[in-house]
Coordinates of C-alpha atoms in Angstrom, one line a residue:
Chain A
M1 CA -32.3 -4.9 19.2
T2 CA -35.4 -2.7 19.6
R3 CA -37.2 -0.4 17.1
P4 CA -35.9 3.3 16.8
S5 CA -37.6 6.0 18.2
L6 CA -39.3 8.0 15.5
L7 CA -36.2 10.9 16.1
G8 CA -33.7 8.9 15.6
R9 CA -35.7 7.1 11.8
L10 CA -35.7 10.7 10.3
I11 CA -32.6 11.2 11.5
S12 CA -31.1 7.4 10.9
E13 CA -29.0 7.4 13.8
D14 CA -27.6 9.4 13.4
Y15 CA -27.4 11.4 16.6
P16 CA -24.7 13.7 17.7
R17 CA -23.3 12.0 20.0
N18 CA -21.7 14.4 21.5
R19 CA -23.3 17.5 23.7
V20 CA -21.8 20.0 23.0
L21 CA -23.7 18.8 19.4
A22 CA -26.8 18.2 19.9
G23 CA -26.5 21.3 21.9
L24 CA -25.4 23.6 18.9
L25 CA -28.4 21.4 16.3
I26 CA -32.0 22.0 18.6
I27 CA -30.5 25.5 18.8
A28 CA -29.7 25.3 14.8
F29 CA -33.2 24.0 14.5
V30 CA -34.8 25.7 17.6
G31 CA -33.6 28.8 16.4
L32 CA -34.4 28.6 12.7
A33 CA -37.4 26.6 12.5
L34 CA -39.0 30.1 15.0
A35 CA -37.0 32.6 13.3
P36 CA -39.6 34.8 12.3
F37 CA -41.2 34.6 15.1
L38 CA -37.7 34.9 17.8
F39 CA -36.1 37.6 14.9
P40 CA -38.1 39.4 13.7
G41 CA -37.3 42.1 10.8
T42 CA -36.4 42.4 7.2
R43 CA -33.0 41.3 7.5
P44 CA -33.5 38.3 9.9
L45 CA -35.2 37.1 8.0
S46 CA -32.7 36.8 4.9
V47 CA -30.4 35.8 7.9
A48 CA -32.2 33.2 8.6
T49 CA -33.1 32.4 4.9
R50 CA -29.6 32.2 3.8
I51 CA -28.3 29.9 6.7
C52 CA -31.6 27.2 5.5
I53 CA -30.0 28.0 1.9
F54 CA -26.6 27.5 2.0
I55 CA -26.9 23.7 5.0
L56 CA -28.0 22.2 2.5
L57 CA -25.9 23.2 -0.6
A58 CA -22.7 22.1 1.9
A59 CA -24.0 19.7 2.7
S60 CA -24.8 18.8 -0.8
Y61 CA -21.4 19.1 -1.6
D62 CA -20.0 16.8 1.9
V63 CA -22.0 14.1 0.1
V64 CA -19.7 14.5 -3.2
L65 CA -16.8 15.3 -1.3
G66 CA -16.5 14.1 2.5
Y67 CA -18.6 10.7 2.5
T68 CA -16.9 10.1 -1.0
G69 CA -13.5 11.4 -1.3
I70 CA -13.9 13.3 -4.9
V71 CA -12.3 16.4 -4.7
S72 CA -14.8 19.1 -8.0
F73 CA -14.3 22.5 -7.5
G74 CA -17.8 22.7 -9.5
H75 CA -20.0 22.7 -7.2
A76 CA -22.0 25.9 -7.6
M77 CA -22.2 25.4 -11.3
F78 CA -25.5 23.7 -10.0
F79 CA -26.4 25.6 -7.5
G80 CA -26.4 27.6 -10.0
F81 CA -28.0 26.0 -12.2
G82 CA -31.3 25.3 -10.4
A83 CA -31.7 29.7 -9.5
Y84 CA -30.9 30.0 -13.1
G85 CA -33.9 27.1 -13.9
V86 CA -36.5 29.6 -11.9
A87 CA -35.0 33.0 -13.1
I88 CA -34.9 32.6 -16.9
M89 CA -39.1 31.0 -16.4
L90 CA -39.6 33.2 -14.3
A91 CA -38.4 36.4 -15.7
R92 CA -40.7 35.0 -19.1
G93 CA -43.1 36.8 -17.3
W94 CA -45.6 33.4 -17.0
V95 CA -45.3 34.0 -12.8
G96 CA -46.3 30.7 -11.1
W97 CA -46.0 27.6 -9.1
D98 CA -45.7 25.5 -12.6
A99 CA -43.6 27.4 -13.9
M100 CA -41.2 27.5 -11.4
A101 CA -41.9 23.6 -11.7
I102 CA -41.0 23.5 -15.1
G103 CA -37.8 25.5 -14.5
L104 CA -36.1 23.2 -11.6
A105 CA -36.5 20.4 -13.7
A106 CA -34.9 22.0 -15.8
A107 CA -32.5 22.4 -14.6
L108 CA -32.3 18.9 -12.2
A109 CA -32.3 17.2 -15.9
L110 CA -30.3 19.0 -16.7
S111 CA -27.6 18.7 -13.3
A112 CA -27.9 15.4 -13.6
A113 CA -26.3 14.7 -16.9
V114 CA -23.3 17.3 -16.5
A115 CA -22.5 15.7 -13.0
A116 CA -23.7 12.0 -14.8
L117 CA -20.6 13.0 -17.4
I118 CA -18.0 14.0 -14.8
G119 CA -18.4 11.8 -12.9
L120 CA -17.5 9.1 -16.2
I121 CA -14.5 11.6 -16.7
S122 CA -13.2 10.6 -13.8
L123 CA -12.3 6.7 -14.6
R124 CA -9.8 8.1 -17.2
V125 CA -9.1 11.7 -15.2
K126 CA -7.7 11.5 -12.5
A127 CA -6.9 13.1 -8.3
I128 CA -5.9 16.7 -8.6
F129 CA -6.3 16.5 -13.0
F130 CA -9.9 15.6 -12.0
S131 CA -10.3 18.6 -9.5
M132 CA -9.5 20.5 -12.2
M133 CA -11.8 19.1 -14.5
T134 CA -14.2 20.4 -12.8
L135 CA -13.0 23.6 -12.8
A136 CA -13.1 23.8 -15.8
V137 CA -16.3 22.4 -17.1
A138 CA -17.6 25.4 -13.8
S139 CA -15.7 27.8 -15.7
F140 CA -17.4 27.8 -18.8
A141 CA -20.8 27.4 -17.6
L142 CA -20.0 30.4 -15.4
I143 CA -18.6 31.8 -19.0
L144 CA -22.3 30.5 -21.1
A145 CA -23.8 32.8 -18.4
T146 CA -22.6 35.7 -18.0
Q147 CA -22.5 35.8 -21.6
M148 CA -25.5 34.2 -22.8
R149 CA -27.3 37.7 -22.3
D150 CA -30.8 37.2 -23.7
L151 CA -31.6 34.2 -21.6
T152 CA -29.6 34.8 -18.5
G153 CA -29.4 38.6 -17.9
G154 CA -25.7 37.9 -18.4
E155 CA -23.7 40.3 -15.2
D156 CA -27.5 42.4 -14.2
G157 CA -28.5 38.4 -13.8
L158 CA -32.8 38.4 -14.0
T159 CA -35.2 39.9 -11.4
F160 CA -39.0 38.6 -11.2
R161 CA -42.1 38.3 -9.2
L162 CA -42.9 35.3 -7.8
P163 CA -47.1 33.3 -8.0
P164 CA -48.9 36.0 -4.8
A165 CA -48.6 33.3 -3.2
L166 CA -45.1 34.3 -2.4
M167 CA -45.1 37.8 -2.3
P168 CA -44.4 40.3 0.4
S169 CA -48.1 42.0 -0.3
F170 CA -50.4 38.6 0.3
R171 CA -51.9 37.8 3.8
L172 CA -52.2 35.0 5.0
V173 CA -55.0 35.5 8.1
A174 CA -55.9 39.0 8.5
E175 CA -54.7 38.5 12.4
P176 CA -50.9 38.7 12.8
L177 CA -50.1 36.1 15.1
F178 CA -47.2 36.5 18.3
G179 CA -47.0 40.1 16.8
V180 CA -45.6 38.6 13.0
R181 CA -48.2 39.0 10.6
I182 CA -47.9 35.8 8.7
D183 CA -47.5 37.6 4.9
G184 CA -46.2 35.9 2.1
R185 CA -42.5 36.8 3.4
I186 CA -43.0 33.9 5.6
L187 CA -44.5 31.8 3.6
T188 CA -41.9 31.7 1.4
Y189 CA -39.2 31.5 4.9
Y190 CA -41.0 28.4 5.9
L191 CA -40.6 27.1 2.1
I192 CA -37.4 26.7 1.8
F193 CA -37.1 26.0 5.6
G194 CA -39.6 23.0 4.8
T195 CA -37.6 22.1 2.4
S196 CA -33.2 22.6 3.3
L197 CA -35.3 20.7 6.0
A198 CA -36.6 17.6 4.2
F199 CA -33.7 17.1 1.8
F200 CA -31.0 17.4 4.2
L201 CA -32.9 14.8 6.3
L202 CA -33.1 12.7 3.1
L203 CA -29.3 12.8 2.4
L204 CA -28.7 12.1 6.6
R205 CA -30.6 9.0 5.1
I206 CA -28.7 8.2 2.3
V207 CA -24.9 8.7 3.7
N208 CA -26.2 6.0 6.5
S209 CA -27.9 3.0 3.8
P210 CA -25.3 0.3 2.4
F211 CA -24.7 2.2 -0.4
G212 CA -23.5 5.4 1.3
R213 CA -21.6 2.8 4.2
V214 CA -19.8 2.0 0.4
L215 CA -19.6 5.8 0.6
Q216 CA -17.3 5.2 2.7
A217 CA -15.6 2.8 1.5
I218 CA -14.7 4.3 -1.4
R219 CA -12.8 7.4 0.3
E220 CA -11.2 5.2 2.8
N221 CA -9.3 2.4 -0.4
E222 CA -11.2 3.3 -4.1
F223 CA -8.1 -0.1 -5.0
R224 CA -10.2 -2.4 -2.0
A225 CA -13.5 -1.7 -2.8
E226 CA -13.1 -1.8 -6.1
A227 CA -11.5 -5.7 -5.2
L228 CA -14.6 -7.0 -2.8
G229 CA -17.0 -6.4 -6.0
F230 CA -18.3 -2.5 -5.6
S231 CA -18.9 -1.3 -8.7
V232 CA -16.6 2.9 -8.1
V233 CA -17.4 4.2 -11.8
L234 CA -20.9 3.8 -10.1
H235 CA -20.7 5.1 -6.9
R236 CA -19.2 8.0 -7.3
T237 CA -20.9 9.0 -10.3
L238 CA -24.4 8.5 -8.3
A239 CA -22.3 10.0 -5.3
G240 CA -21.6 13.1 -7.5
V241 CA -24.9 13.0 -9.1
I242 CA -26.8 13.5 -5.6
G243 CA -24.8 15.8 -4.7
A244 CA -26.1 17.7 -8.5
C245 CA -29.0 17.5 -7.8
V246 CA -29.5 18.8 -3.9
A247 CA -27.4 21.5 -4.6
T248 CA -29.5 22.5 -7.2
I249 CA -32.4 22.4 -5.9
A250 CA -30.8 24.9 -3.1
G251 CA -30.6 27.5 -6.1
A252 CA -34.2 26.8 -7.2
L253 CA -33.8 28.0 -3.1
L254 CA -32.0 31.1 -3.4
A255 CA -33.5 32.3 -6.5
I256 CA -37.1 32.6 -4.9
A257 CA -35.9 33.7 -1.4
L258 CA -34.1 37.1 -4.1
R259 CA -36.7 36.2 -6.5
Y260 CA -33.4 37.7 -8.6
N261 CA -30.7 35.0 -9.3
G262 CA -27.2 36.5 -11.1
P263 CA -24.2 35.3 -11.3
A264 CA -22.3 36.3 -9.1
A265 CA -25.2 35.5 -6.3
S266 CA -25.5 32.0 -7.1
M267 CA -22.7 30.3 -9.0
S268 CA -19.7 32.8 -8.9
F269 CA -16.5 31.5 -7.2
E270 CA -17.2 33.2 -4.5
I271 CA -19.7 31.1 -3.6
M272 CA -17.7 27.5 -4.6
V273 CA -14.5 29.2 -2.0
D274 CA -16.3 31.1 0.9
S275 CA -19.3 29.5 1.5
I276 CA -19.8 25.8 0.6
L277 CA -16.2 24.9 0.5
L278 CA -15.3 26.5 3.4
M279 CA -19.0 25.2 5.6
A280 CA -17.7 22.1 4.8
V281 CA -13.9 21.9 6.0
I282 CA -14.4 24.4 9.1
G283 CA -18.0 22.4 10.1
G284 CA -15.6 19.6 9.8
M285 CA -16.3 17.1 6.5
G286 CA -18.1 14.0 6.1
T287 CA -21.2 14.1 8.9
L288 CA -23.3 16.1 7.3
Y289 CA -23.9 17.8 10.9
G290 CA -20.4 19.8 10.5
P291 CA -21.9 21.3 6.8
L292 CA -24.8 22.4 8.6
I293 CA -22.5 24.2 11.2
G294 CA -20.0 25.7 8.7
A295 CA -23.0 27.2 7.5
V296 CA -24.5 28.8 10.2
L297 CA -21.4 29.7 10.7
I298 CA -20.2 31.9 7.9
V299 CA -23.6 32.6 6.8
L300 CA -23.8 34.4 10.7
A301 CA -20.1 36.0 10.0
Q302 CA -20.8 37.9 6.5
Y303 CA -24.0 39.7 8.2
Y304 CA -22.7 40.6 11.5
L305 CA -18.9 40.4 12.0
Q306 CA -18.6 44.1 10.0
P307 CA -21.7 45.7 12.4
G308 CA -20.0 43.7 15.0
M309 CA -16.7 45.7 14.3
E310 CA -18.5 48.9 14.6
I311 CA -19.9 48.5 18.2
L312 CA -16.3 47.2 19.2
S313 CA -14.2 50.1 17.7
S314 CA -16.4 52.4 18.6
A315 CA -15.8 51.7 22.0
L316 CA -12.3 51.0 21.9
S317 CA -12.0 55.2 20.3
G318 CA -9.9 56.0 23.9
F319 CA -7.5 53.5 23.0
P320 CA -4.3 53.5 19.9
V321 CA -4.2 51.5 16.9
L322 CA -6.6 49.5 18.0
P323 CA -10.1 51.3 16.7
A324 CA -8.4 51.6 13.5
L325 CA -7.7 47.5 13.5
F326 CA -11.2 47.1 14.3
H327 CA -12.5 49.2 11.7
P328 CA -15.4 47.8 10.2
D329 CA -13.4 48.0 6.9
R330 CA -11.4 45.5 8.9
W331 CA -13.7 42.8 9.0
L332 CA -13.0 40.4 5.3
L333 CA -9.4 40.1 7.9
W334 CA -10.5 39.5 10.8
L335 CA -13.0 37.0 8.6
G336 CA -9.6 35.3 7.1
V337 CA -8.0 35.4 10.2
L338 CA -10.9 33.8 12.0
F339 CA -11.1 31.1 9.4
V340 CA -7.2 30.1 9.4
T341 CA -7.0 29.6 13.6
I342 CA -10.5 27.2 13.4
V343 CA -9.1 25.7 10.3
Y344 CA -5.6 25.6 11.7
F345 CA -6.9 23.8 15.2
F346 CA -9.6 22.1 14.6
P347 CA -8.2 20.6 11.0
S348 CA -11.1 18.1 10.9
G349 CA -13.7 20.5 11.3
V350 CA -15.3 22.4 15.0
V351 CA -18.0 18.5 15.2
G352 CA -14.5 16.1 14.4
R353 CA -12.7 17.9 16.8
L354 CA -15.9 17.6 19.3
R355 CA -16.8 14.5 18.7
A356 CA -13.2 13.5 19.0
L357 CA -13.6 14.6 22.1
S358 CA -16.6 12.2 23.6
A359 CA -15.4 9.5 21.2
S360 CA -15.1 6.5 23.5
R361 CA -13.7 4.3 20.3
P362 CA -11.5 5.9 17.6
A363 CA -13.8 5.1 14.4
R364 CA -15.3 7.5 12.6
S365 CA -18.7 5.3 12.0
A366 CA -20.2 2.7 14.3
Chain B
M1 CA -10.4 -35.4 -9.7
A2 CA -8.7 -35.1 -12.7
S3 CA -12.2 -35.5 -14.7
L4 CA -13.8 -32.5 -12.9
A5 CA -14.0 -28.9 -14.7
P6 CA -10.8 -26.0 -13.9
I7 CA -12.7 -23.4 -12.5
L8 CA -10.0 -21.0 -13.0
E9 CA -6.9 -21.2 -16.3
T10 CA -5.0 -19.0 -17.5
R11 CA -3.7 -19.7 -21.2
D12 CA -0.8 -18.1 -21.7
L13 CA -0.9 -15.4 -19.3
T14 CA 1.8 -12.1 -19.9
V15 CA 3.1 -9.4 -18.2
R16 CA 5.2 -7.7 -19.6
F17 CA 6.7 -4.2 -17.7
G18 CA 8.8 -2.6 -20.7
G19 CA 11.2 -4.9 -21.0
H20 CA 10.7 -6.2 -18.0
V21 CA 8.5 -9.9 -18.4
A22 CA 6.5 -9.9 -14.9
V23 CA 4.4 -13.3 -15.3
D24 CA 5.6 -14.8 -18.2
G25 CA 2.7 -17.1 -20.5
V26 CA 1.9 -19.3 -17.1
T27 CA 0.2 -21.9 -18.2
C28 CA -2.1 -23.6 -15.6
S29 CA -5.5 -24.8 -14.6
F30 CA -7.0 -25.1 -11.0
E31 CA -9.5 -27.7 -10.4
P32 CA -12.2 -27.4 -7.3
G33 CA -12.3 -28.0 -4.3
T34 CA -8.1 -28.3 -4.5
L35 CA -5.7 -25.9 -2.6
T36 CA -2.4 -24.9 -4.3
A37 CA 0.1 -23.8 -3.2
I38 CA 2.4 -20.8 -5.5
V39 CA 5.7 -20.4 -4.6
G40 CA 9.1 -18.9 -6.0
P41 CA 12.1 -16.4 -4.9
N42 CA 10.9 -12.6 -4.2
G43 CA 10.1 -11.5 -7.5
A44 CA 9.4 -14.5 -9.1
G45 CA 6.4 -12.8 -10.7
K46 CA 3.7 -14.8 -7.4
T47 CA 2.2 -11.2 -5.7
T48 CA 2.1 -10.4 -9.7
Y49 CA 0.2 -13.3 -11.5
F50 CA -2.6 -13.7 -8.9
N51 CA -3.1 -9.8 -10.1
L52 CA -3.4 -10.5 -13.2
I53 CA -5.9 -13.1 -11.9
S54 CA -8.6 -10.8 -10.0
G55 CA -8.2 -8.4 -12.5
Q56 CA -6.1 -5.3 -10.2
L57 CA -3.7 -5.4 -13.7
R58 CA -4.2 -6.0 -17.2
A59 CA -2.3 -8.3 -19.5
T60 CA -0.7 -7.8 -22.5
A61 CA -1.7 -11.2 -23.8
G62 CA -3.2 -14.4 -23.3
A63 CA -6.3 -15.6 -21.2
V64 CA -7.8 -15.6 -17.4
L65 CA -11.2 -18.1 -17.6
F66 CA -13.0 -18.8 -14.6
K67 CA -15.7 -21.3 -14.6
G68 CA -15.6 -21.4 -18.3
E69 CA -16.1 -17.7 -19.1
D70 CA -13.0 -15.5 -20.2
V71 CA -13.7 -12.7 -17.9
T72 CA -9.5 -10.9 -18.9
A73 CA -10.6 -7.8 -20.2
L74 CA -13.2 -7.5 -16.6
T75 CA -12.1 -4.9 -14.1
P76 CA -11.6 -6.4 -10.4
D77 CA -14.9 -6.3 -9.3
R78 CA -17.1 -7.4 -11.9
R79 CA -14.8 -10.9 -11.4
A80 CA -15.3 -10.3 -7.0
R81 CA -19.2 -10.3 -8.0
L82 CA -19.0 -13.5 -10.3
G83 CA -16.7 -15.5 -7.5
M84 CA -13.4 -14.2 -7.3
G85 CA -11.7 -13.2 -4.0
R86 CA -8.0 -12.0 -3.2
A87 CA -7.1 -11.0 0.0
F88 CA -3.7 -8.5 -0.5
Q89 CA -0.4 -9.0 1.2
L90 CA -0.1 -5.5 1.6
T91 CA -2.8 -4.8 4.2
N92 CA -4.8 -3.1 2.4
L93 CA -8.2 -2.0 4.5
F94 CA -10.2 0.8 5.3
P95 CA -8.2 2.4 7.7
N96 CA -10.4 5.4 9.6
L97 CA -13.4 2.7 10.2
S98 CA -14.5 1.0 12.4
V99 CA -13.3 -3.1 12.0
F100 CA -17.0 -4.4 12.5
E101 CA -17.4 -1.8 10.0
N102 CA -14.8 -3.3 7.0
V103 CA -16.4 -6.9 7.9
R104 CA -20.5 -5.6 7.3
L105 CA -19.0 -3.4 4.2
A106 CA -17.8 -7.0 3.2
A107 CA -21.4 -8.9 4.5
Q108 CA -22.6 -6.7 2.1
A109 CA -20.8 -7.2 -1.0
R110 CA -21.7 -10.5 -0.2
R111 CA -25.0 -9.8 -0.7
G112 CA -24.9 -7.6 -3.0
G113 CA -28.5 -6.6 -4.8
R114 CA -29.6 -3.8 -6.0
L115 CA -28.7 -0.2 -5.0
D116 CA -29.9 0.0 -1.5
L117 CA -29.8 4.3 -0.7
L118 CA -33.1 4.7 1.0
S119 CA -32.5 1.6 4.4
M120 CA -30.9 1.7 7.4
A121 CA -27.5 0.7 7.0
S122 CA -28.3 -0.5 10.7
S123 CA -31.8 -2.3 10.1
H124 CA -29.9 -5.4 8.4
R125 CA -29.2 -7.0 11.1
D126 CA -28.9 -10.1 8.9
L127 CA -25.3 -9.3 7.7
A128 CA -24.3 -7.6 11.0
D129 CA -24.4 -10.6 12.5
K130 CA -22.4 -12.0 10.0
A131 CA -19.1 -9.5 10.8
N132 CA -19.5 -10.4 14.1
D133 CA -19.4 -14.1 13.1
Y134 CA -16.6 -13.7 10.9
L135 CA -14.6 -11.1 13.3
A136 CA -15.4 -14.0 15.7
R137 CA -13.4 -16.5 13.2
V138 CA -10.5 -14.5 13.0
S139 CA -10.8 -13.5 17.4
L140 CA -10.8 -9.6 16.9
T141 CA -14.3 -9.6 18.5
E142 CA -13.2 -7.7 21.6
K143 CA -11.5 -5.5 18.7
A144 CA -15.3 -4.8 16.5
S145 CA -15.9 -1.2 16.9
F146 CA -11.5 0.2 16.9
A147 CA -10.6 1.4 13.6
A148 CA -8.7 -0.6 11.2
A149 CA -5.5 1.2 10.6
S150 CA -5.0 1.5 15.3
L151 CA -4.4 -2.0 15.0
S152 CA -1.6 -4.1 15.8
H153 CA 0.3 -6.4 12.1
G154 CA -0.8 -9.2 12.9
D155 CA -4.6 -7.8 14.0
Q156 CA -5.1 -5.9 10.8
R157 CA -3.7 -9.7 8.8
K158 CA -6.5 -11.0 10.6
L159 CA -8.9 -8.7 9.9
E160 CA -7.0 -9.1 6.0
V161 CA -8.3 -12.7 5.8
A162 CA -11.6 -11.7 7.8
L163 CA -13.2 -9.3 4.8
L164 CA -11.7 -12.4 2.1
I165 CA -14.2 -14.9 4.1
A166 CA -17.1 -12.8 3.8
L167 CA -17.1 -11.8 0.6
E168 CA -18.0 -15.6 0.5
P169 CA -15.4 -16.2 -2.5
D170 CA -15.4 -19.4 -5.1
I171 CA -11.3 -19.6 -5.0
F172 CA -10.1 -17.6 -2.4
M173 CA -7.1 -16.1 -3.7
F174 CA -4.9 -15.5 0.0
D175 CA -1.3 -13.4 -0.5
E176 CA 0.9 -15.0 2.5
P177 CA -1.9 -14.5 5.0
T178 CA 0.4 -15.3 7.2
A179 CA 3.6 -12.9 7.0
G180 CA 5.0 -10.2 9.9
M181 CA 2.0 -12.2 11.7
S182 CA 3.9 -14.0 15.5
V183 CA 4.5 -17.5 16.2
D184 CA 1.0 -17.1 18.2
E185 CA -1.0 -15.3 16.1
A186 CA -0.2 -17.4 12.8
P187 CA -2.5 -20.2 13.7
V188 CA -6.0 -18.9 13.3
I189 CA -5.6 -17.8 9.7
L190 CA -3.9 -20.9 8.9
D191 CA -6.2 -23.0 10.6
L192 CA -9.6 -20.7 9.5
I193 CA -7.1 -21.6 5.3
E194 CA -7.5 -25.4 6.9
A195 CA -11.2 -25.1 7.6
I196 CA -12.3 -23.9 4.6
K197 CA -9.2 -26.5 2.3
S198 CA -11.9 -29.4 4.0
Q199 CA -14.6 -27.8 3.5
R200 CA -13.8 -29.6 -0.6
R201 CA -16.4 -26.9 -2.3
K202 CA -14.0 -24.4 -1.8
T203 CA -11.2 -23.7 -4.2
V204 CA -8.2 -21.8 -2.4
L205 CA -5.4 -20.5 -4.2
L206 CA -2.5 -19.5 -1.8
V207 CA 1.2 -17.9 -2.0
E208 CA 3.4 -18.6 0.9
H209 CA 7.5 -18.7 1.1
K210 CA 6.8 -21.1 4.3
M211 CA 8.0 -24.3 4.1
D212 CA 6.3 -26.3 6.4
V213 CA 2.7 -24.1 5.4
V214 CA 3.4 -25.4 2.3
R215 CA 3.4 -29.1 3.4
R216 CA 1.2 -28.6 5.9
L217 CA -1.7 -26.6 2.9
A218 CA -1.8 -28.1 -0.3
D219 CA -2.5 -30.3 -2.4
R220 CA -0.6 -29.2 -5.4
V221 CA 2.3 -26.4 -5.9
I222 CA 3.2 -24.7 -8.4
V223 CA 6.9 -22.7 -8.7
L224 CA 7.1 -20.1 -10.2
H225 CA 10.2 -18.5 -11.7
N226 CA 10.8 -15.1 -13.0
G227 CA 7.8 -14.9 -14.3
R228 CA 8.0 -18.8 -15.8
L229 CA 6.3 -21.7 -14.2
V230 CA 9.3 -24.2 -13.8
A231 CA 6.9 -26.6 -11.5
D232 CA 3.8 -28.7 -10.8
G233 CA 2.9 -31.8 -9.0
E234 CA 2.5 -32.7 -5.5
P235 CA 4.1 -31.1 -2.9
A236 CA 6.9 -32.9 -1.7
A237 CA 8.4 -34.3 -5.3
V238 CA 7.9 -30.5 -6.3
V239 CA 9.8 -29.5 -3.0
A240 CA 12.5 -32.0 -3.8
S241 CA 13.1 -31.3 -7.5
P242 CA 16.3 -30.2 -8.7
I243 CA 15.1 -26.9 -10.8
V244 CA 13.0 -26.2 -7.0
Q245 CA 16.3 -27.1 -5.5
E246 CA 18.1 -24.5 -7.6
A247 CA 14.8 -21.6 -7.7
Y248 CA 14.0 -21.3 -5.0
L249 CA 17.2 -22.7 -2.5
G250 CA 17.7 -18.3 -1.3
V251 CA 14.6 -18.1 -0.1
R252 CA 13.5 -21.5 1.2
Q253 CA 17.2 -20.9 4.0
T254 CA 15.4 -16.6 3.7
G255 CA 12.0 -18.1 4.7
A256 CA 13.0 -21.3 7.2
A257 CA 14.9 -18.0 8.6
H258 CA 11.2 -16.6 9.8
V259 CA 9.1 -19.5 10.4

C-alpha cells in the first residue's frame, strides 16, 4: 500500500469516483479560486461569495443529516448564531479583528452548548418528534432574535463596518493585478474562500475518519452500532456539535460578506428549507460533494434564473402564451419545477446518481 | 471446571410485557470456556433471555452479572465494551455499507480507544487486515466490496457471524446462527463455533433448534419453556428427560424437518 499523494491526503482519499463529478468539482474549484479575475464586477463577486458560504453551510448540514441520519430542522439557527456573533460585536462600534474573534468565539460556545443539549434530547425524543423539537428550538431562537431589538436590531437587523483591510476603500497594492484592483472587497472574498475551503476539507477528513465511519454505521443501523459497543448518544451529539460549529463559522462569514445581519438574512426558515435542505438533497446527501454541487446550482439559480428568463421571454415575444409563461415574474415557478424534476429523477441527488452510474461496485463507501 | 467462578450469571431474571411474563425468574450461571446450548419451543423466551443479557431489553426484576460485576443497568454498548458479544437471529447489518466495511467497523469497535476524528480510516491497515482475515474465515472474501444488503440470506448470516467474531468478545452469544442456511453453507459457521469452543478460552451461548447441532457442540444444555428454566445438564441427559420430551416434542419435529 503506497502512501497517498498530497492531493489524496488533502481530500482524505475521498475521490469523486466519477469523471463528470471530478470535472464539475475542478470547474467549481477553479471558478471560485479565480472568481475576482474571471468574473469581474460586484454582482459576480457576491454570487461567488454566497456560493462559498453556502457550500460550507450545506456541507455542515450533511454531516448531521447525510452521514449520521439526524433529521434536524434547526440548522439555520446555528448559521444565525455565527452571523449575530460577529454583527453584534461590530455594530457596537468596536471595529477590530479582536472584536470579530470574540463574537465568533461566543457564538461557537452558544452553538456547541445548544447542539449538545439537542443531542441529549435525542436520548428521549425519537424520529419525527425529535425533528419537531429541533423546529421548536429554532423557532424560539428566531423569535428571540426578532424581539430582542436592543441586542439584535430586531427585524431591521444590524449594519456595521469591518476592520479597514476588509472595507472596499482599502488598497492592498497600488497597481491593479491582471486589470483587477486588489481592494478590501477582494481580500474579504479570499478570506471567505480560504476559510470555506479549509473547513470543507476538515469536514471531508472527519467523515472519512474512524469517527466518521461510526456515524455512517449509526445512520445505517443504530441498534447494531450500539450492540458493537459504539455509544450512539456520544457520536450523534458530537456530530451535531461539529455540524453546528461549522454552520456558525459559515454564519460569521455571511455577516462579514454582507456587513449586515438580520433574521431574514441568516436565520429564517427560507434559509433552512430553500437553501440548506434543498442543497443537501439535490446535490446528494452523505457525500459532502453533493451539498457542494447543490450549493453552486441553487445559488446560481437564485441569481441568474430571473435575468435568464427575461432574455428568453423577450426572445419569444412573437409567439403566443410563451412570453407570458417565461415572464421573469414566474421565476419561482420554474425554480420549483427544476427542483421537483431533480428530486424526482435523482432521488439520491446529483452526486449519488453520478457515482451510481460509474460504480463498478454497489457499496456506498469503501 | 465446576470450581471456576462463573463469567456470566443471571439471578431471578424476569421481564414482563403487560401481563405476559416472557422470561420468568431465570437463575443460571455460565462457566468460562464452556459452550451452553439454550433450547426450547418457539416463544419460550430464548431470544428475550439473550436480549436481557446483552442489554437490548431492560429487566423488570433480577440481575445480570458479568465477570462478577452487576451489569443490569448498563446500556448495550457498555456491555459490548466489557466483552459481551452478540449476533442476532434476524440479520442485523449495516445494509448500504460494504461487506468489508461492516467487519472493519466491528474490528474498530474491538480496538476501542479514544475518538479519532482526524486520521483517515483507510490508513489503519491493522483494522483492514483483521477485517480481511475474518472475511476469509467465513468465506466472504470475494464479496468484500458488495453492499451488505445485496448478499444472499446465507451470506448475510455469515457476515452476521463475522461481525461477532471480529468483535473478539469474552462471551459469544449466537442466536440460531445457521437458521435458513443451506446444507452446504451451515458447516462453515458450525466449524467456526467449534473452533471458538475448542480454544477453551471463550464462553459461548448458543440458541439452537437443531438437535444434531446441539449434540455436536454443546457441553451443557438448558431448556426454557414459557419463560422458565425447566432443565439443565449434560446434553444427552437433558434431551432424554421427560420434561423436555413433553415441552420440546413439537419443536423437535419441526427442527428435524429442516435439518
